[in-house]
XYZ file of C-alpha atoms in Angstrom:
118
model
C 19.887 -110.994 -41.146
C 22.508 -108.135 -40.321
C 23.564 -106.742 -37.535
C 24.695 -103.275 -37.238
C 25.936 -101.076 -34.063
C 23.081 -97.758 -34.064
C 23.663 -94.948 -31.364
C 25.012 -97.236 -28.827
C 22.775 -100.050 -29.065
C 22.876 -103.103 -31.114
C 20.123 -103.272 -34.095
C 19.670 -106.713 -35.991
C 17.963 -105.598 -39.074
C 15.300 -108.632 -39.992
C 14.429 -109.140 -44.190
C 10.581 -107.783 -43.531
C 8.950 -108.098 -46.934
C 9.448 -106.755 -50.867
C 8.660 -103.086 -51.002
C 5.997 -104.107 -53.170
C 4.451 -106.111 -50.498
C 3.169 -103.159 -49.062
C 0.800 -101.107 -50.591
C 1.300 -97.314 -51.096
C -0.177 -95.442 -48.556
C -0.959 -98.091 -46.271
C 0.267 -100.971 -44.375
C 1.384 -104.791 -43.665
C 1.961 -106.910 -40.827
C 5.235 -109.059 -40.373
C 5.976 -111.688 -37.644
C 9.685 -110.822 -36.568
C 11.450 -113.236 -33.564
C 7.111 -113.682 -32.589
C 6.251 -109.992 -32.465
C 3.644 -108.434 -34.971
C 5.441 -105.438 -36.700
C 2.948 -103.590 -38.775
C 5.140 -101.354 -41.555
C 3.531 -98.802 -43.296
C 4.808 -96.991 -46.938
C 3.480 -93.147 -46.737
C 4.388 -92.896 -50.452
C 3.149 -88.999 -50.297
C 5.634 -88.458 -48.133
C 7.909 -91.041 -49.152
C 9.119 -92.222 -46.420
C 8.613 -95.857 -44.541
C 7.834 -96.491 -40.922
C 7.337 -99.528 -38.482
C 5.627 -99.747 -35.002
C 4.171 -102.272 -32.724
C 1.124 -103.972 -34.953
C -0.967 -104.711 -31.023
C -2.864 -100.740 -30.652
C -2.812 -100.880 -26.928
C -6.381 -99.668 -25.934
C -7.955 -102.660 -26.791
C -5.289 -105.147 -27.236
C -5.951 -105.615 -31.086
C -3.699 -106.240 -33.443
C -5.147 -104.219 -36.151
C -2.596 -100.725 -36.732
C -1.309 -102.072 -40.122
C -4.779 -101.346 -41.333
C -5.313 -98.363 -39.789
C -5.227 -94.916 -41.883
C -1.778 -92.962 -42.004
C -2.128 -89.682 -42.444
C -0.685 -86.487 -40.546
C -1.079 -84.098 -37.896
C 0.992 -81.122 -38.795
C 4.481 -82.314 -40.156
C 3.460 -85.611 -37.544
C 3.015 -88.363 -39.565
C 0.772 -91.101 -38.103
C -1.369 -94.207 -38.142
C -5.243 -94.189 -36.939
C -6.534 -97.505 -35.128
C -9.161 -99.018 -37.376
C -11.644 -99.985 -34.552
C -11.125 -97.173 -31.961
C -9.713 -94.278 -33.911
C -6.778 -93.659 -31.314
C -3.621 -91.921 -33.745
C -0.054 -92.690 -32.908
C 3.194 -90.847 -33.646
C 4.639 -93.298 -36.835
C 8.282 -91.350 -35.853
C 7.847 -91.895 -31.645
C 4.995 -93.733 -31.024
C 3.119 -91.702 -28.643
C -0.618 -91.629 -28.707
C -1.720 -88.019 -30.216
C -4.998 -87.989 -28.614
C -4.542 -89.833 -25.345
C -1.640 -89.271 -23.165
C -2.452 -93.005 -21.791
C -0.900 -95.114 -24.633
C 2.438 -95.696 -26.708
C 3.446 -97.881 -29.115
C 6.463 -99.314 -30.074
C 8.385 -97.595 -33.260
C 11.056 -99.680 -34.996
C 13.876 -98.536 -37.914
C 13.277 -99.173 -41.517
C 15.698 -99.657 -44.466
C 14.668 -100.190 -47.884
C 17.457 -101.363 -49.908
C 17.695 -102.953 -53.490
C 13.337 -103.302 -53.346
C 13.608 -105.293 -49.831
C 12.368 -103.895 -46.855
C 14.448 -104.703 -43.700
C 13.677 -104.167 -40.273
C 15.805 -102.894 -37.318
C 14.966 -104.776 -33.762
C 17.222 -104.174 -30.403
């Protein structure tokens, strides 16, 4: 565990997983300080994302098995159950103004995956 000073607030960056944990193009869940963190590795894009795992419109945990994908230059994850589609880089639902989601910073350093919680 490390923890670093980021825009003004105080990040503790948690040891998530390997890299190779996660599949490419897709997701897994990690239990950081009791809060499901789903993490997803867009390896078209490469690049490496974490939100809230809990998709908010039906209390489920179930986003790190949803479908990332984008919308535009948005990328974002698709709810396996209900198809709602949230922001990966904010965390705002894309097609229902009603729901957000929380979005977390990810490091990937030396094949670990680390990530950053307030």
């Amino acid at each position: 565990m490390e923890t670093l000073l980021a825009e003004k607030e105080e990040l503790t960056w948690y040891l998530a997983c390997r890299a190779e944990d996660v599949p490419a193009d897709g997701g897994a869940c990690v239990l950081i300080n009791g809060h499901q963190i789903a993490i997803y590795n867009f390896a078209r894009r490469g690049e490496w994302y974490a939100t809230d795992n809990e998709c908010p419109h039906r209390q489920q945990m179930a986003l790190s098995r949803g479908m990332i994908g984008s919308q535009g230059d948005e990328p974002k994850v698709a709810c396996p159950f209900h198809k709602k589609t949230f922001s990966l880089q904010t965390g705002q639902c894309l097609n229902d103004d009603g729901y957000q989601i929380m979005t977390f910073p990810v490091k990937v350093t030396n094949g670990m995956v680390y990530i950053g919680v307030e």
